[in-house]
Coordinates of C-alpha atoms in Angstrom, one line a residue:
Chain F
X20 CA 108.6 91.0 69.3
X21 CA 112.0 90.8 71.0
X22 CA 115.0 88.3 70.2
X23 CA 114.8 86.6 73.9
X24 CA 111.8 84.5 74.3
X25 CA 110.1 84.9 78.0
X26 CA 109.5 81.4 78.7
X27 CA 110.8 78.4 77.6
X28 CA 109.1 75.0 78.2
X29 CA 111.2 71.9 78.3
X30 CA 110.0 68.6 78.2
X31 CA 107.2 68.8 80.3
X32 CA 105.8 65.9 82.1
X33 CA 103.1 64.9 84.4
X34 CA 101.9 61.5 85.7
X35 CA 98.5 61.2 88.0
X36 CA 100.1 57.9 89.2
X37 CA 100.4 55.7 86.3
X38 CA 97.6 57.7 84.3
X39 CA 99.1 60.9 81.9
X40 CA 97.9 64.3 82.8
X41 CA 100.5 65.7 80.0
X42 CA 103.7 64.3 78.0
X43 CA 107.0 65.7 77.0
X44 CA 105.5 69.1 75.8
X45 CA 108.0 71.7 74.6
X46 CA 107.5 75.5 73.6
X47 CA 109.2 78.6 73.7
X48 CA 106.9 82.1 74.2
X49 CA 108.2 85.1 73.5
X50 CA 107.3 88.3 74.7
X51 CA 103.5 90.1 73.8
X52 CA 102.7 86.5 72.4
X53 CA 99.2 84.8 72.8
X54 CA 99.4 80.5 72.9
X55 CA 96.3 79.3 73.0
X56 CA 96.0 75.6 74.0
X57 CA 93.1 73.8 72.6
X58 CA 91.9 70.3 73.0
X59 CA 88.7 68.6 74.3
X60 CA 88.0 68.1 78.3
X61 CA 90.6 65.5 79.3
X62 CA 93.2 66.3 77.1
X63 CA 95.5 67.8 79.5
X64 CA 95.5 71.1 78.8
X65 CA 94.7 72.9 82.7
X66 CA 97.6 70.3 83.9
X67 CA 99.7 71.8 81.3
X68 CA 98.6 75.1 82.4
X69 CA 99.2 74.5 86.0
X70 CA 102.7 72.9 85.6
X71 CA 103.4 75.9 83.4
X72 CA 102.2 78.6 86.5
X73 CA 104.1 77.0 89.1
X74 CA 100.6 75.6 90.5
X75 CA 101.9 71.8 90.0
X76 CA 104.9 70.0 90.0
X77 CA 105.4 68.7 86.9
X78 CA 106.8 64.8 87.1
X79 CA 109.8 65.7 84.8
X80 CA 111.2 68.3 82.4
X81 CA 112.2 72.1 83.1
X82 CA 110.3 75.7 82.6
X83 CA 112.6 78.2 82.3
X84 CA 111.6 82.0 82.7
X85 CA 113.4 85.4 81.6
X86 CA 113.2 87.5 85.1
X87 CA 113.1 91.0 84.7
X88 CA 117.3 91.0 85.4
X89 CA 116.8 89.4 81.7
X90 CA 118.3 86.4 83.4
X91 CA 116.5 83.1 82.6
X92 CA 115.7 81.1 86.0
X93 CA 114.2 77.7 86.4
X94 CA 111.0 78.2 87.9
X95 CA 111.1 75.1 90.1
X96 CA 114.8 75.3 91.5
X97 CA 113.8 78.9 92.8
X98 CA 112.6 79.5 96.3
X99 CA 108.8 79.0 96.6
X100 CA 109.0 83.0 98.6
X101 CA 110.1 84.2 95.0
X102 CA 108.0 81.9 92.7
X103 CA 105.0 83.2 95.2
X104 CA 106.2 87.0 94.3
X105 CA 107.0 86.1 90.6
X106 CA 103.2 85.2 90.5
X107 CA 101.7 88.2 92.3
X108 CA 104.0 90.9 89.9
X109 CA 105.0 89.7 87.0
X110 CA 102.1 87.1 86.4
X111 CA 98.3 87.0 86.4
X112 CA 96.2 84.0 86.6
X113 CA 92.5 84.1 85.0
X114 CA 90.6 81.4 86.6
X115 CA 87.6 80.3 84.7
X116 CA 85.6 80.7 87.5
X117 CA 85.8 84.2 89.2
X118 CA 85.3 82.9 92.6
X119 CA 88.6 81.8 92.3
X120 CA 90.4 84.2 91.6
X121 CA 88.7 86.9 93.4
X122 CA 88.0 87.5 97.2
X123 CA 84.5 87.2 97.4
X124 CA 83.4 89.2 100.6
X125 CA 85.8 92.2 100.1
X126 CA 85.0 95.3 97.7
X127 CA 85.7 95.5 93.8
X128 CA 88.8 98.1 95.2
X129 CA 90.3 96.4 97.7
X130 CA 90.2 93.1 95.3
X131 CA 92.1 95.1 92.8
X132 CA 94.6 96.4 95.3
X133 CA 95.4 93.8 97.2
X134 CA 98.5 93.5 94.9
X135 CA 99.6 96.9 95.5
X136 CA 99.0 96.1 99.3
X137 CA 101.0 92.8 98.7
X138 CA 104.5 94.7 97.1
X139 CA 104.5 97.4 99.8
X140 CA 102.3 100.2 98.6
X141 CA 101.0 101.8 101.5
X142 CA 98.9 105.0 100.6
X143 CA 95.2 104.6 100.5
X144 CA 94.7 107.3 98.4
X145 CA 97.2 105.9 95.3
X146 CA 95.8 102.5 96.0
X147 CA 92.5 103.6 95.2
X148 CA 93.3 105.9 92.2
X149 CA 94.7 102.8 90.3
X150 CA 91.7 100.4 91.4
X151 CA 89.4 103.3 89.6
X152 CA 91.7 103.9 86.6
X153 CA 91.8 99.8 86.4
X154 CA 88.1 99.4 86.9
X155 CA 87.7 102.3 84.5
X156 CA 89.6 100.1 81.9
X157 CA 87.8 96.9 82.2
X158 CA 84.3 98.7 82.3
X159 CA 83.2 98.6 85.6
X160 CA 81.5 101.8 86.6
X161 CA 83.5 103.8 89.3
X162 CA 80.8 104.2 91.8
X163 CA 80.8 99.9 92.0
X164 CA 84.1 100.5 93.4
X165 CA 82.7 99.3 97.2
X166 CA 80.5 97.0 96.3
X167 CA 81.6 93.5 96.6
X168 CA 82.1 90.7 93.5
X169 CA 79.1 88.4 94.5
X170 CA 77.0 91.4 93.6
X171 CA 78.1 91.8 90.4
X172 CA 77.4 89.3 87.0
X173 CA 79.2 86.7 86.3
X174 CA 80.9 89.0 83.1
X175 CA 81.5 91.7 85.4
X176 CA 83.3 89.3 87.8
X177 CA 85.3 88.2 84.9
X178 CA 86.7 91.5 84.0
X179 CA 87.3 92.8 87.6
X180 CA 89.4 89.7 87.9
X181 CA 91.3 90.8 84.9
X182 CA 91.8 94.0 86.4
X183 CA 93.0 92.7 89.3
X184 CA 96.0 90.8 87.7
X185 CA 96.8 93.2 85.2
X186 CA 97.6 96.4 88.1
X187 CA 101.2 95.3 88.5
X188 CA 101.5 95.5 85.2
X189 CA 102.5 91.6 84.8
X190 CA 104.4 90.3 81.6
X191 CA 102.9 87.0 81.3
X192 CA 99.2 86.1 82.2
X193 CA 97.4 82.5 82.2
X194 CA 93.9 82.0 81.3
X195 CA 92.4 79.1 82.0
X196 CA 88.8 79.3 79.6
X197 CA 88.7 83.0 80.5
X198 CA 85.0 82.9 79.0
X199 CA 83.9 79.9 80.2
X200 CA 79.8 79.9 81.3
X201 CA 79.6 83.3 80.0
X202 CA 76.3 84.0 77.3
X203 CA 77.3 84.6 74.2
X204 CA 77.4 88.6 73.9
X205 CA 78.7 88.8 76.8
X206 CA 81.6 86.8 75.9
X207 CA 82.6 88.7 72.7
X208 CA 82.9 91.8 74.5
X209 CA 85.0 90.4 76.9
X210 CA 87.2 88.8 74.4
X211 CA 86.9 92.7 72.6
X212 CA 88.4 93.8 76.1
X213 CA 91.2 91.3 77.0
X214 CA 92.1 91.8 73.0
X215 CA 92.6 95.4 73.6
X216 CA 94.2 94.7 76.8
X217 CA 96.8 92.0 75.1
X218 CA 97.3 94.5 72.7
X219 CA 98.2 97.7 74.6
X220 CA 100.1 96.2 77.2
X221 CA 102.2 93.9 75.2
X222 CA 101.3 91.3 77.6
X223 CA 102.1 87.5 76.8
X224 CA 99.5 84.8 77.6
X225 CA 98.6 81.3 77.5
X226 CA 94.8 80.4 76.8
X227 CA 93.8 77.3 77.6
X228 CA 90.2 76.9 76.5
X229 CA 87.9 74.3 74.0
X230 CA 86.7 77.1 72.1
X231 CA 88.1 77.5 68.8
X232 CA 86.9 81.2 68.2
X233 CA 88.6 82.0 71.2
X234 CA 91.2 80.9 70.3
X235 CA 91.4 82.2 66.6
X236 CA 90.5 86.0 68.0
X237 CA 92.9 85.8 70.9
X238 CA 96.2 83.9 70.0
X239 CA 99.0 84.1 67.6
X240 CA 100.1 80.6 67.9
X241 CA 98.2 77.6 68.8
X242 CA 98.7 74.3 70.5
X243 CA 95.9 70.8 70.3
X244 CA 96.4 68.2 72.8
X245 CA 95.2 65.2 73.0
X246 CA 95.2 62.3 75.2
X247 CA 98.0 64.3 77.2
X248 CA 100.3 64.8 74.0
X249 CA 100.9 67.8 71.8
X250 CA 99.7 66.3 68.4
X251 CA 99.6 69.9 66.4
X252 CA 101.5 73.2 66.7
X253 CA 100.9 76.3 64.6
X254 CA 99.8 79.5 63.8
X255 CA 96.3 80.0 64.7
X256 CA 95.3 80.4 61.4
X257 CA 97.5 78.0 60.1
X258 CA 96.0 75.4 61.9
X259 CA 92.5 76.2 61.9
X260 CA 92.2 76.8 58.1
X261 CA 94.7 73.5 57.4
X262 CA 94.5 71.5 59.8
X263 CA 96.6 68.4 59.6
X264 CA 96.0 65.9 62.1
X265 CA 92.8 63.6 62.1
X266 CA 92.1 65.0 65.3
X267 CA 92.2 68.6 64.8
X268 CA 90.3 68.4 61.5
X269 CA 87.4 67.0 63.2
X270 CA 88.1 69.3 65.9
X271 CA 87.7 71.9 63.4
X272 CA 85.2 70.6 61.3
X273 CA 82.7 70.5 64.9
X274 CA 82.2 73.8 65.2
X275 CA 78.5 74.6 65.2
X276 CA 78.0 77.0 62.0
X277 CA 74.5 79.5 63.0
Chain U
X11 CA 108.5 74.4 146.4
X12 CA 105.7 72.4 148.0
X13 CA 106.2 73.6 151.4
X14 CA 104.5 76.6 150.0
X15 CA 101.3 74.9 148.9
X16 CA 98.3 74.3 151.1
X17 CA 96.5 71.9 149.3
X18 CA 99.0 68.9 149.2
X19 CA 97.1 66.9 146.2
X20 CA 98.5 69.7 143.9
X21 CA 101.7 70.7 142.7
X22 CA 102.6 74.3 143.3
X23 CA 100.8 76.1 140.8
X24 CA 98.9 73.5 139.7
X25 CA 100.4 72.1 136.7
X26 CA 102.9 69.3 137.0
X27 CA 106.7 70.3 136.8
X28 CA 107.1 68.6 133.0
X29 CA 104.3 70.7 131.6
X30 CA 105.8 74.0 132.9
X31 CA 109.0 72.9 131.8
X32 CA 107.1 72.6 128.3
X33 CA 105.6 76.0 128.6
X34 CA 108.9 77.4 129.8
X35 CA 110.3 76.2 126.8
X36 CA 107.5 77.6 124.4
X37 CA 108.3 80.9 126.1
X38 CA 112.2 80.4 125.8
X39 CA 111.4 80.0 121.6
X40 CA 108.5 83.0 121.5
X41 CA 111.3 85.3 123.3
X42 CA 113.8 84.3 120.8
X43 CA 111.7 84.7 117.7
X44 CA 109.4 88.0 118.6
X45 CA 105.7 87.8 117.5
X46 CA 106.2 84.4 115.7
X47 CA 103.5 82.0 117.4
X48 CA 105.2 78.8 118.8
X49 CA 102.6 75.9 119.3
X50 CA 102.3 74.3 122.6
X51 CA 100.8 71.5 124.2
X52 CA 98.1 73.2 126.0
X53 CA 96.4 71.3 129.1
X54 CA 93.1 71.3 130.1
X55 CA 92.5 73.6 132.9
X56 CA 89.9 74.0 135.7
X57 CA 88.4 76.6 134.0
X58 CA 86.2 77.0 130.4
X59 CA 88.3 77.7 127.8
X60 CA 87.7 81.7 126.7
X61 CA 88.3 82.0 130.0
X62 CA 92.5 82.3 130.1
X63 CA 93.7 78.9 129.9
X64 CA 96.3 80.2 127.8
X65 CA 97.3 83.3 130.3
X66 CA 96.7 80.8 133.2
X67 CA 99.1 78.2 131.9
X68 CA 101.7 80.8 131.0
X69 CA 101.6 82.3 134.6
X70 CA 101.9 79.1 136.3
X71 CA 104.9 78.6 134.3
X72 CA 106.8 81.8 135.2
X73 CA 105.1 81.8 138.7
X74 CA 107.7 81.3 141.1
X75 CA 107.4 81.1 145.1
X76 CA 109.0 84.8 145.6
X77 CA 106.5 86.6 143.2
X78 CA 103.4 89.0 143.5
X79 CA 100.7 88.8 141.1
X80 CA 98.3 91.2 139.8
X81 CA 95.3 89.8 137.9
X82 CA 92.8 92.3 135.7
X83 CA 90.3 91.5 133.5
X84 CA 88.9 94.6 131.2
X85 CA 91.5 97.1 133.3
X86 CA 89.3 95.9 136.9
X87 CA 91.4 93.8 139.4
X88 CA 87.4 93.4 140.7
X89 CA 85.7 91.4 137.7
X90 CA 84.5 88.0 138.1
X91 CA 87.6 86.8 135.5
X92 CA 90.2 88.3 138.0
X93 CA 88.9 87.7 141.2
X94 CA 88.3 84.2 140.4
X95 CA 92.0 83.8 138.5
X96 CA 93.9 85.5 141.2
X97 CA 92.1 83.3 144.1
X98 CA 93.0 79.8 142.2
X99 CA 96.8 81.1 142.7
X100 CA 96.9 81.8 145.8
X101 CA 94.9 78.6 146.7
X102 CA 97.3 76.5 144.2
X103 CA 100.8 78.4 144.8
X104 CA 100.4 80.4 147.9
X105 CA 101.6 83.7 146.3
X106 CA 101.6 87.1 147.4
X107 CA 98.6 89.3 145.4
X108 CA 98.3 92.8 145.0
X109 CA 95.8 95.0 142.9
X110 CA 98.6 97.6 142.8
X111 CA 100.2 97.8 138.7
X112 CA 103.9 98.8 140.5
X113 CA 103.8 96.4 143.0
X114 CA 103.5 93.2 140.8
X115 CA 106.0 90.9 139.5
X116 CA 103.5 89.0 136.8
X117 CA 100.4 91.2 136.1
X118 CA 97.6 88.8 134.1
X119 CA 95.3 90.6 131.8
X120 CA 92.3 89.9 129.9
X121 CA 91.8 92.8 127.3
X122 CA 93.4 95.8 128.7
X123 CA 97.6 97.4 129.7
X124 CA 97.7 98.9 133.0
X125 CA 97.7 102.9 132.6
X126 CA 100.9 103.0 134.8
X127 CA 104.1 102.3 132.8
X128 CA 105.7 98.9 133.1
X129 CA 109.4 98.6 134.6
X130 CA 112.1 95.9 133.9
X131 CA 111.9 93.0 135.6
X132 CA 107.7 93.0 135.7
X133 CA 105.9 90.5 133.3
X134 CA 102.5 90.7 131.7
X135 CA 100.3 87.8 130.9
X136 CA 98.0 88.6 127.9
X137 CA 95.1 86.2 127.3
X138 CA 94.7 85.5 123.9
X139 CA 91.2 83.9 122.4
X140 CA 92.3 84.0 118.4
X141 CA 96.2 84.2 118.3
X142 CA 96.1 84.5 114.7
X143 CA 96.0 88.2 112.8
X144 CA 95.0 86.2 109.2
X145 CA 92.5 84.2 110.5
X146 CA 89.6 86.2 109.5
X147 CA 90.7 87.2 106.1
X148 CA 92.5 83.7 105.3
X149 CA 90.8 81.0 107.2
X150 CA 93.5 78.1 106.2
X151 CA 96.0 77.8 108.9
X152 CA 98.4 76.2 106.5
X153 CA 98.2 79.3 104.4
X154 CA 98.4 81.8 106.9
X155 CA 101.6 79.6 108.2
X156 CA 102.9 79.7 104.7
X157 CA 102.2 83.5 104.9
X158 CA 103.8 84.2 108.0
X159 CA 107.0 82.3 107.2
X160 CA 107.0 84.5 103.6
X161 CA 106.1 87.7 105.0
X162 CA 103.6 87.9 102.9
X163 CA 100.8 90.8 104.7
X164 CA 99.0 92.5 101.6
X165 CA 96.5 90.8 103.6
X166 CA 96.5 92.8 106.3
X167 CA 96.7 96.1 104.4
X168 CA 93.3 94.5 102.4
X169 CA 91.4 94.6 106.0
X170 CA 92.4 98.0 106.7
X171 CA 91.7 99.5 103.0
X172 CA 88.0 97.8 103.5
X173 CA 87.5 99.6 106.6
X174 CA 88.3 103.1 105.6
X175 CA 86.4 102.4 102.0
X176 CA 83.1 101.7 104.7
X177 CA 83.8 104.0 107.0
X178 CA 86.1 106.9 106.0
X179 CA 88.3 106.1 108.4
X180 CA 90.5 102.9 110.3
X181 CA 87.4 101.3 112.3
X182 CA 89.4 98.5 114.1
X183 CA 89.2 99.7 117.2
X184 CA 90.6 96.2 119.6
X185 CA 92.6 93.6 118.4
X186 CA 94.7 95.9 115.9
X187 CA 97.5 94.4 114.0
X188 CA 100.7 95.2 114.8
X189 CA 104.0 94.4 113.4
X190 CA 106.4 93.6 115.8
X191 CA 110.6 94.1 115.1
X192 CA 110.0 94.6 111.9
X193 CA 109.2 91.0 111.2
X194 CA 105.7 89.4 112.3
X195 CA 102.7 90.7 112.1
X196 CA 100.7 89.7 115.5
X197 CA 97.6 89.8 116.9
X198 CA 98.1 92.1 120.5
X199 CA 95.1 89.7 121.7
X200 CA 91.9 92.0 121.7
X201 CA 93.2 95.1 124.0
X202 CA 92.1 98.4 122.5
X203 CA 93.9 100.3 120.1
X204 CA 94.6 102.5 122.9
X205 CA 96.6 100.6 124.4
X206 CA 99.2 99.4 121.4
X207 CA 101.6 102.1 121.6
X208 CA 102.4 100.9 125.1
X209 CA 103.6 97.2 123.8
X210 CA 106.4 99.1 121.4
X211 CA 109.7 99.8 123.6
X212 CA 108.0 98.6 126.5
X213 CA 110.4 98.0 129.6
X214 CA 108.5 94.6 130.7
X215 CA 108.4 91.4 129.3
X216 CA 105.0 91.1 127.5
X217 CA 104.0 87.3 127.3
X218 CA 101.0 85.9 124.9
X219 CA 99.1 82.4 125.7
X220 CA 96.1 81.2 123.6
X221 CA 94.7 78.2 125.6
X222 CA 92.4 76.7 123.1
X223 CA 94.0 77.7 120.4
X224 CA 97.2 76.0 122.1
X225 CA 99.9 78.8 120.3
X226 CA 102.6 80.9 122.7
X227 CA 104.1 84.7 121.6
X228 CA 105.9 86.9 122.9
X229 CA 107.7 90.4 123.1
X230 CA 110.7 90.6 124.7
X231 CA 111.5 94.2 126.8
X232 CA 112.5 97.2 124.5
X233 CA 111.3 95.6 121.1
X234 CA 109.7 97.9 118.2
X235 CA 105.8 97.0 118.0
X236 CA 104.2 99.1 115.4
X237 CA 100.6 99.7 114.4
X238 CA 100.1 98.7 110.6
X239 CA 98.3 102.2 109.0
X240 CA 98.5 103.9 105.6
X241 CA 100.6 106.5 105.0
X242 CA 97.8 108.9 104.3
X243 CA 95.2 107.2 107.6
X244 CA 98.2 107.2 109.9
X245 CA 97.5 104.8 113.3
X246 CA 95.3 106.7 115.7
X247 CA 94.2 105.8 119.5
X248 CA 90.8 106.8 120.6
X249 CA 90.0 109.9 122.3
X250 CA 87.4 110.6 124.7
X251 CA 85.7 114.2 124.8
X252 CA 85.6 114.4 129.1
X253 CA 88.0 113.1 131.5
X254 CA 87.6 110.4 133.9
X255 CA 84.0 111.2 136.6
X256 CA 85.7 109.9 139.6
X257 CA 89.5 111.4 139.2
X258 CA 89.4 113.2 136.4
X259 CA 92.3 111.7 134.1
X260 CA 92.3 112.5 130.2
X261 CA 94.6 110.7 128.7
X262 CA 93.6 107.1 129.9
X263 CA 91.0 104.9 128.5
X264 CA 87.3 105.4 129.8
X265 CA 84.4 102.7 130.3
X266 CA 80.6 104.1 130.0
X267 CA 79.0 103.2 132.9
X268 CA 74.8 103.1 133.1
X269 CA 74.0 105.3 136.4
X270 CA 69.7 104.5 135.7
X271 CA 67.1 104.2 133.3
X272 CA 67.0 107.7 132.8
X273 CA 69.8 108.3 130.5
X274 CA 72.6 109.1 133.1
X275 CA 75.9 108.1 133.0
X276 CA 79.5 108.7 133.3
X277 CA 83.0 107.9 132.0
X278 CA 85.1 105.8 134.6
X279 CA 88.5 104.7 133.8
X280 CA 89.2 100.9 133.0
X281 CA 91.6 100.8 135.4
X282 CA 90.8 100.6 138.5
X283 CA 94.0 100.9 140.1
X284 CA 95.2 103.7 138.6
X285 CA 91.7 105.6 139.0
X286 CA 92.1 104.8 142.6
X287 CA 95.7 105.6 143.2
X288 CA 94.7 109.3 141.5
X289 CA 92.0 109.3 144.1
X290 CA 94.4 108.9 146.7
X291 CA 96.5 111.4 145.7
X292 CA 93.3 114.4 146.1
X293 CA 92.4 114.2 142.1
X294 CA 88.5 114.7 142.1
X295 CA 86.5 113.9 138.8
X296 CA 83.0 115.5 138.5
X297 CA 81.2 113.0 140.0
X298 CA 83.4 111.5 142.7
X299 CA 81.0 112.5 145.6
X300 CA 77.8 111.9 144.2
X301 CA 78.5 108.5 143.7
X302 CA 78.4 105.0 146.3
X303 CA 81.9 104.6 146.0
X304 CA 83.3 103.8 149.1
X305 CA 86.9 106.1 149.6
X306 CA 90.0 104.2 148.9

């Protein structure tokens, strides 16, 4: 990992009127990094996610992020044409539903190169070469390449959304319970997958999902929220294996042993 | 300007001089920002809307007493659409009309350019049923706004990629998206492809009204209109295998016409105008002699 981290997270705020979404959460991220952010429904963790992504504006407190200049730039003081294509190159965004994040009623290849389309690639032929290496990569056979994403499973819409935020080659990626409603064997080859992906691309991301073994295969670092505050803060294993707070050790202590 | 209407109880060219100052000005901003859609306050007409109100309300703004007007609907200065626009202006302003494309100051059209090249100083009326290029692909107005103002058209590539992964090839055939100085990408209302490389440099004023829709554009003479394409399925107009069966034209775009219920038929061209003029010059199609058609 490098010196600089990639994102730095300052005091982050956000107030549904009088009621918390989240409160004063710090962290720094540095480059080919997984965070995962765990906590029960309610505890803040998508409105962290979404102030984080630029998708809400957080009450108070800063995010800073390194641009590929290696210049650090507040994400909110920047014009909303740049945060737009800060979020089509150098991010992805895994929504925990596929419909989402996808375009439903166009094909597997034109959902993974709209991006290409969107920073001014213009040759059908190239376009189309990188949605079959990508689909290649997340395991979607070539020849679905024209079929569209409401005739594929739910697992398979799951990784072609992958694919389609990882083609410009992003830095950072959010996941918001990236295997959420997905049976279970299903879900540990996906989380095989986006573990290879992390891996190989050196890509940073922050996880936001309820599932502890999620979070202990995907992420280096982990967060627990609860009520809107960041009560723990650790390595994965750290945390999971000692956990200190009340909350996170009957967090920990309600996983379902088989 | 009354002195030149008949029918006293209206004001010439039917709409009330604030409302074409309104227009005016609509048409003033669409001039000034080329392709960018400028909302209006769009009246209700005496006619259906899909049926100009938009093209109607933008010639009765830029209508004056001195012009000649040329209405087509589909290329024919004959169709129900035309005859019926170009008689409501010459009931409610009084103007001189012509069929002829070099003879008119304003030309109104429905879904086609006249053959014959425009010159400075003419202006053509386009009426426009779905001004926006996004709508089908994004159906939030606010986000297609937002898009526009970003220049944000991966979009528009999408369409095109999903057509030539269907069908080998660009299939948008009317209503094809071009981008227009370099800037906005714009719906040329739903002409044929055909007809888009004659909106790019064009000498005449080339004005857009979308009635219902209640949105003004507009290309101002000698602007850059280009077809969006790939670079490897490069824009390409249609191309018809015989020339026109009345006078014999190839490179102008042909209607298929029903001749019985036997199978026959022929290839006419759209414009009427210019297939007559040809006529009038001695040009003989195929079928010019076997058919009803009364000699211009």
């Amino acid at each position: 990992m490098s010196d600089h981290s990639l994102l730095r997270v300052n005091a982050v705020t956000k107030f549904y009127g009088s009621r918390v979404g989240c409160r004063d959460v710090s962290f720094e991220l540095w480059p080919g990094e997984v965070l995962a952010v765990v906590g029960e429904s309610g505890s803040g963790k998508t409105t962290l996610l979404n102030a984080i992504s630029t998708r809400l504006m957080p009450t108070s407190g800063t995010i800073e992020y390194r641009m590929r200049d290696g210049q650090f730039r507040d994400l909110y003081s920047i014009g909303e044409a740049e945060r737009r294509f800060l979020m089509r190159t150098d991010w992805g965004f895994v929504h925990q539903n596929p419909a989402d994040g996808l375009r439903m009623t166009v094909s597997a290849g034109a959902n993974v190169g709209e991006r290409l389309m969107a920073i001014g690639d213009r040759h059908y032929g190239n376009i189309r070469g990188s949605a079959a290496q990508w689909l290649g990569r997340v395991e979607i056979e070539t020849n679905r390449i024209d079929d569209q994403p409401r005739e594929f499973s739910g697992g398979m819409r799951q990784r072609l959304q992958i694919a389609r935020n990882l083609v410009t080659g992003p830095r950072l990626v959010f996941m918001d319970e990236p295997t959420g409603g997905l049976d279970v064997s299903v879900q540990a080859r996906l989380l095989d997958l986006m573990r290879g992906l992390v891996n190989d691309l050196g890509l940073a991301a922050i996880v936001v999902t309820h599932d502890l073994a999620v979070a202990r295969l995907l992420s280096h670092r982990m967060m627990v929220m609860k009520d809107g505050n960041v009560i723990e803060h650790g390595l994965t294993d750290r945390v999971l294996d000692d956990p200190r707070e009340p909350y996170t050790q009957l967090l920990v202590s309600s996983i379902l042993q088989v | 300007m009354n002195t030149h209407t008949q029918l006293a109880t209206y004001n010439f060219a039917y709409l009330d001089e604030q409302t074409k100052r309104m227009i005016r000005r609509a048409i003033l901003k669409a001039i000034a920002i080329p392709g960018y859609q400028v909302p209006f306050a769009s009246r209700e007409m005496p006619m259906p809307y899909g049926w100009g109100t938009g093209g109607v309300q933008v010639t009765a703004s830029v209508l004056g007493p001195d012009d000649t007007l040329k209405v087509i609907d589909q290329g024919a200065d004959d169709t129900t659409n035309a005859v019926s626009i170009r008689a409501f202006f010459q009931k409610v302003a009084n103007v001189a009309v012509t069929t002829r494309t070099a003879d008119a100051t304003i030309i109104q059209t429905r879904h086609r350019i006249p053959e014959e090249t425009l010159n400075e100083g003419q202006i053509l009326v386009y009426q426009v049923p779905i001004p926006e290029p996004l709508r089908f692909l994004e159906p939030r107005e606010t986000e297609t706004r937002k898009m526009h103002a970003l220049e944000e058209y991966g979009l528009m590539h999408v369409k095109l990629y999903e057509d030539i992964a269907r069908n080998g090839h660009i299939a948008t055939t009317y209503a094809y998206p071009v981008k227009v100085e370099g800037r906005y990408v714009m719906d040329p209302s739903p002409t044929p492809k055909f007809d888009n490389p004659k909106m790019h440099k064009s000498q005449a004023l080339q004005l857009f009204g979308a009635g219902r829709e209640k949105r003004i554009y507009a290309i101002p003479p000698y602007t850059d209109v280009i077809s969006l394409d790939f670079e490897d399925h490069p824009f390409e107009v249609q191309s018809f295998e015989e020339p026109c069966a009345l006078c014999a034209a190839c490179d102008v775009y042909l209607d298929e016409v029903i001749l019985d219920d036997l199978g026959g038929r022929m290839f006419v061209c759209s414009d009427t105008d210019h297939c007559e003029k040809r006529r009038a010059d001695g040009h003989v199609g195929p079928l010019a002699g076997e058919t009803a058609e009364t000699a211009p």
